[in-house]
Amino acid sequence: MKGLVFFDLDGTLLNNKSDVDPDVIELIETLKKNDYEPIIATGRTIFEIKHVMEKTGISSIISMNGQLGIYRGKEVFEKTMDVEVLKRLKEMALSRNEHVAFYNADRIGITGHNDTARKAYELIHEPVPGIDGSMYEKEKINMVLVLSETGDKGYMEAFPELSFIRNGPASIDIIPKGGSKAAGIKTFLETLKISGLPTYAFGDGLNDIEMFELVDYGIAMGNAREALKEKASYVTETNMNNGIEQGLKHYHLI
């Protein structure tokens, strides 16, 4: 192995229909032939993106903003959330007429459906998850989303033990304090005892900032948030204009 390349999905590896283009699949194949390990680093859970992993042939992933790590199909680490904290978060959200979506590797359960929830999932071209407001009582939960368009500060003040990432206009990603894609990558590398190899990351969102601070080379898509571009080693073209190819070629990975 010559190095590791981490890819965000929405707005990065995926097109604007949340699918992977044939030319991107070819790029990943070439990257692997050149002995670089492609790894997905996403806020999404594996359940949502199995089709992406199958199409690309990528079998390594840091999912749910660093909460679960898989290396070549085998689990490396998993981080879960406290049941009592989840109960309080659910109660606060419902008191504000907002809903919570509970995530683990196998499924998503949501406390209810409304326009904000529909908007959040339409943005990633996914159906609103099935209703299961008590999922957290029966199963381990790795990450949650609050389906909300405002009020981030109120949640942050009420739950100092959690990290909140506004990753879209209609949803907030929530994980334990100190959690992030970067923390997941760090645990991933330490557990596998991988060191001394160059690391690269492609991204476009605010949940990629800490990842860019950790890896050797952060490559921001042309459509990335300005705050991420400021942290980037290189700014490539957009996800719809061969940005992945340009970034890989810039660093002579393909």
Short mmCIF file of C-alpha atoms in Angstrom, two decimals:
data_model
loop_
_atom_site.label_atom_id
_atom_site.label_comp_id
_atom_site.label_asym_id
_atom_site.label_seq_id
_atom_site.Cartn_x
_atom_site.Cartn_y
_atom_site.Cartn_z
CA MET A 1 0.00 0.00 0.00
CA LYS A 2 1.33 3.41 -1.02
CA GLY A 3 -1.24 5.57 0.77
CA LEU A 4 -4.86 6.02 1.84
CA VAL A 5 -7.47 8.21 0.15
CA PHE A 6 -10.63 9.15 2.07
CA PHE A 7 -13.71 10.20 0.12
CA ASP A 8 -16.77 12.05 1.38
CA LEU A 9 -19.90 11.05 -0.55
CA ASP A 10 -22.61 13.71 -1.07
CA GLY A 11 -21.23 16.56 -3.14
CA THR A 12 -17.91 14.75 -3.52
CA LEU A 13 -17.74 11.16 -4.79
CA LEU A 14 -21.43 11.21 -5.73
CA ASN A 15 -23.13 13.28 -8.41
CA ASN A 16 -26.03 15.64 -7.76
CA LYS A 17 -28.48 12.72 -7.91
CA SER A 18 -26.62 10.97 -5.07
CA ASP A 19 -25.30 8.31 -7.43
CA VAL A 20 -21.81 7.43 -8.59
CA ASP A 21 -20.87 8.13 -12.22
CA PRO A 22 -19.23 5.42 -14.37
CA ASP A 23 -16.07 7.49 -14.86
CA VAL A 24 -15.66 7.80 -11.07
CA ILE A 25 -15.92 4.00 -10.76
CA GLU A 26 -13.08 3.70 -13.29
CA LEU A 27 -10.99 6.21 -11.31
CA ILE A 28 -11.40 4.15 -8.13
CA GLU A 29 -10.35 1.00 -10.00
CA THR A 30 -7.23 2.77 -11.26
CA LEU A 31 -6.47 4.11 -7.80
CA LYS A 32 -6.58 0.58 -6.37
CA LYS A 33 -4.38 -0.75 -9.19
CA ASN A 34 -1.86 1.93 -8.22
CA ASP A 35 -1.86 0.51 -4.65
CA TYR A 36 -3.76 3.33 -2.94
CA GLU A 37 -6.55 2.30 -0.56
CA PRO A 38 -9.85 4.12 -1.23
CA ILE A 39 -11.92 4.63 1.93
CA ILE A 40 -15.34 6.24 2.20
CA ALA A 41 -15.61 8.83 5.01
CA THR A 42 -19.22 9.90 5.37
CA GLY A 43 -21.95 11.09 7.67
CA ARG A 44 -24.16 8.36 6.24
CA THR A 45 -24.61 4.85 7.57
CA ILE A 46 -23.63 1.70 5.67
CA PHE A 47 -27.29 0.74 5.32
CA GLU A 48 -27.86 3.77 3.07
CA ILE A 49 -24.88 3.36 0.78
CA LYS A 50 -24.42 -0.36 0.13
CA HIS A 51 -25.15 0.31 -3.55
CA VAL A 52 -22.31 2.86 -3.68
CA MET A 53 -19.85 0.45 -2.09
CA GLU A 54 -20.90 -2.32 -4.49
CA LYS A 55 -20.60 -0.08 -7.57
CA THR A 56 -17.21 1.34 -6.63
CA GLY A 57 -15.76 -1.82 -5.12
CA ILE A 58 -14.79 0.16 -2.02
CA SER A 59 -14.93 -2.12 1.02
CA SER A 60 -13.43 0.23 3.64
CA ILE A 61 -15.45 2.97 5.31
CA ILE A 62 -15.55 5.46 8.17
CA SER A 63 -19.31 5.93 8.57
CA MET A 64 -21.69 8.09 10.62
CA ASN A 65 -19.13 10.87 11.11
CA GLY A 66 -16.47 8.60 12.60
CA GLN A 67 -18.70 6.31 14.66
CA LEU A 68 -17.99 3.04 12.82
CA GLY A 69 -14.91 1.85 10.94
CA ILE A 70 -14.73 -1.02 8.45
CA TYR A 71 -11.51 -2.12 6.72
CA ARG A 72 -11.90 -4.37 3.69
CA GLY A 73 -15.21 -5.69 4.97
CA LYS A 74 -14.18 -6.27 8.59
CA GLU A 75 -15.20 -4.07 11.53
CA VAL A 76 -12.30 -2.15 13.06
CA PHE A 77 -14.10 -0.08 15.71
CA GLU A 78 -17.55 1.09 16.78
CA LYS A 79 -18.70 3.97 19.01
CA THR A 80 -22.23 4.18 20.41
CA MET A 81 -24.41 6.77 22.15
CA ASP A 82 -25.82 6.80 25.70
CA VAL A 83 -29.48 5.73 26.00
CA GLU A 84 -30.40 8.33 28.63
CA VAL A 85 -28.93 11.14 26.55
CA LEU A 86 -30.90 9.93 23.53
CA LYS A 87 -34.09 9.87 25.58
CA ARG A 88 -33.61 13.49 26.67
CA LEU A 89 -32.73 14.56 23.14
CA LYS A 90 -35.87 12.93 21.77
CA GLU A 91 -38.03 14.63 24.43
CA MET A 92 -36.56 18.04 23.62
CA ALA A 93 -37.02 17.60 19.87
CA LEU A 94 -40.63 16.47 20.20
CA SER A 95 -41.38 19.39 22.53
CA ARG A 96 -40.29 21.66 19.66
CA ASN A 97 -42.39 19.76 17.11
CA GLU A 98 -39.22 18.38 15.55
CA HIS A 99 -38.18 14.79 14.91
CA VAL A 100 -35.13 12.64 15.59
CA ALA A 101 -33.70 9.94 13.32
CA PHE A 102 -31.72 7.16 15.04
CA TYR A 103 -28.88 5.53 13.08
CA ASN A 104 -26.90 2.32 13.31
CA ALA A 105 -25.19 0.16 10.69
CA ASP A 106 -28.33 -1.79 9.85
CA ARG A 107 -31.17 0.70 9.74
CA ILE A 108 -32.65 4.13 10.54
CA GLY A 109 -35.70 4.79 12.68
CA ILE A 110 -37.40 8.17 12.98
CA THR A 111 -39.79 9.54 15.60
CA GLY A 112 -42.23 10.86 13.00
CA HIS A 113 -42.72 12.48 9.60
CA ASN A 114 -43.18 16.15 8.76
CA ASP A 115 -42.20 18.60 6.01
CA THR A 116 -38.74 19.22 7.47
CA ALA A 117 -37.99 15.49 7.62
CA ARG A 118 -39.13 15.06 4.03
CA LYS A 119 -36.98 18.00 2.95
CA ALA A 120 -33.90 16.58 4.68
CA TYR A 121 -34.12 13.21 2.94
CA GLU A 122 -35.14 14.64 -0.43
CA LEU A 123 -31.84 16.51 -0.47
CA ILE A 124 -29.95 13.20 -0.48
CA HIS A 125 -32.50 11.47 -2.73
CA GLU A 126 -33.58 9.01 -0.04
CA PRO A 127 -37.02 8.11 1.33
CA VAL A 128 -37.93 9.27 4.81
CA PRO A 129 -37.06 6.37 7.19
CA GLY A 130 -39.77 4.26 8.77
CA ILE A 131 -41.21 5.46 12.06
CA ASP A 132 -39.68 3.84 15.16
CA GLY A 133 -39.38 6.33 17.99
CA SER A 134 -38.26 3.69 20.49
CA MET A 135 -35.44 2.25 18.37
CA TYR A 136 -32.85 3.63 20.79
CA GLU A 137 -34.34 1.54 23.62
CA LYS A 138 -33.91 -1.73 21.72
CA GLU A 139 -30.75 -1.31 19.66
CA LYS A 140 -27.36 0.37 19.88
CA ILE A 141 -27.33 3.80 18.27
CA ASN A 142 -24.23 5.29 16.70
CA MET A 143 -25.52 8.66 15.47
CA VAL A 144 -28.71 10.69 15.38
CA LEU A 145 -30.11 13.47 13.24
CA VAL A 146 -32.42 16.18 14.51
CA LEU A 147 -34.63 17.24 11.62
CA SER A 148 -34.62 20.97 12.20
CA GLU A 149 -34.08 24.14 10.20
CA THR A 150 -33.29 26.41 13.17
CA GLY A 151 -32.48 26.28 16.86
CA ASP A 152 -29.02 24.72 16.78
CA LYS A 153 -27.81 26.84 19.70
CA GLY A 154 -30.60 25.61 21.98
CA TYR A 155 -29.61 21.99 21.43
CA MET A 156 -25.93 22.76 21.93
CA GLU A 157 -26.60 24.48 25.25
CA ALA A 158 -28.85 21.66 26.47
CA PHE A 159 -26.41 18.89 25.50
CA PRO A 160 -22.78 19.91 26.12
CA GLU A 161 -21.84 16.22 26.02
CA LEU A 162 -22.69 16.03 22.31
CA SER A 163 -21.25 17.41 19.07
CA PHE A 164 -23.61 19.07 16.59
CA ILE A 165 -22.84 19.44 12.89
CA ARG A 166 -25.21 21.45 10.70
CA ASN A 167 -24.71 19.34 7.60
CA GLY A 168 -27.77 20.52 5.65
CA PRO A 169 -30.53 23.12 5.79
CA ALA A 170 -33.01 20.68 7.34
CA SER A 171 -30.87 18.46 9.58
CA ILE A 172 -28.22 18.43 12.28
CA ASP A 173 -25.83 15.46 12.64
CA ILE A 174 -25.28 14.57 16.31
CA ILE A 175 -22.58 12.34 17.82
CA PRO A 176 -20.77 12.18 21.19
CA LYS A 177 -18.53 15.12 22.08
CA GLY A 178 -15.13 14.77 20.46
CA GLY A 179 -16.45 12.56 17.71
CA SER A 180 -15.79 13.41 14.05
CA LYS A 181 -14.62 11.88 10.81
CA ALA A 182 -11.11 12.83 11.91
CA ALA A 183 -11.46 11.04 15.26
CA GLY A 184 -12.75 7.98 13.41
CA ILE A 185 -9.84 8.04 10.97
CA LYS A 186 -7.39 8.39 13.84
CA THR A 187 -8.90 5.37 15.64
CA PHE A 188 -8.96 3.47 12.34
CA LEU A 189 -5.26 4.05 11.66
CA GLU A 190 -4.18 3.37 15.24
CA THR A 191 -6.19 0.14 15.50
CA LEU A 192 -4.79 -1.17 12.22
CA LYS A 193 -1.30 0.06 13.17
CA ILE A 194 -1.00 1.98 9.90
CA SER A 195 1.61 4.74 9.99
CA GLY A 196 4.15 6.38 7.73
CA LEU A 197 1.87 6.39 4.69
CA PRO A 198 0.56 9.58 3.04
CA THR A 199 -3.13 10.31 3.62
CA TYR A 200 -5.45 12.25 1.33
CA ALA A 201 -9.08 13.32 1.77
CA PHE A 202 -11.70 14.69 -0.63
CA GLY A 203 -14.67 16.62 0.78
CA ASP A 204 -17.10 19.49 0.43
CA GLY A 205 -18.89 20.00 3.77
CA LEU A 206 -18.39 21.36 7.25
CA ASN A 207 -18.11 17.85 8.70
CA ASP A 208 -14.93 17.46 6.60
CA ILE A 209 -13.01 20.31 8.26
CA GLU A 210 -11.44 18.23 11.04
CA MET A 211 -10.64 15.47 8.53
CA PHE A 212 -8.68 17.99 6.46
CA GLU A 213 -6.79 19.06 9.57
CA LEU A 214 -5.79 15.45 10.27
CA VAL A 215 -4.72 14.10 6.86
CA ASP A 216 -1.62 15.14 4.95
CA TYR A 217 -3.53 16.52 1.97
CA GLY A 218 -7.09 17.85 2.04
CA ILE A 219 -8.70 18.29 -1.38
CA ALA A 220 -11.80 20.51 -1.42
CA MET A 221 -14.29 20.16 -4.23
CA GLY A 222 -15.08 23.27 -6.27
CA ASN A 223 -18.59 23.17 -4.79
CA ALA A 224 -17.25 22.95 -1.20
CA ARG A 225 -18.15 25.34 1.60
CA GLU A 226 -15.71 28.27 1.81
CA ALA A 227 -14.70 27.32 5.36
CA LEU A 228 -13.48 23.97 4.05
CA LYS A 229 -11.66 25.49 1.08
CA GLU A 230 -9.69 27.60 3.54
CA LYS A 231 -8.42 24.39 5.18
CA ALA A 232 -7.61 22.63 1.90
CA SER A 233 -4.21 21.83 0.47
CA TYR A 234 -5.78 21.97 -2.97
CA VAL A 235 -9.13 23.03 -4.43
CA THR A 236 -10.24 20.91 -7.37
CA GLU A 237 -13.19 21.20 -9.76
CA THR A 238 -16.77 20.47 -8.70
CA ASN A 239 -18.20 16.99 -8.22
CA MET A 240 -20.07 17.46 -11.52
CA ASN A 241 -17.01 18.63 -13.46
CA ASN A 242 -14.40 15.89 -13.02
CA GLY A 243 -13.23 17.17 -9.64
CA ILE A 244 -12.24 13.73 -8.36
CA GLU A 245 -10.14 13.01 -11.45
CA GLN A 246 -8.42 16.41 -11.33
CA GLY A 247 -7.59 16.03 -7.63
CA LEU A 248 -6.20 12.50 -8.02
CA LYS A 249 -4.08 13.58 -10.98
CA HIS A 250 -2.81 16.65 -9.15
CA TYR A 251 -1.24 14.38 -6.52
CA HIS A 252 -0.15 11.77 -9.11
CA LEU A 253 -2.31 9.08 -7.55
CA ILE A 254 -3.59 7.99 -10.96
#
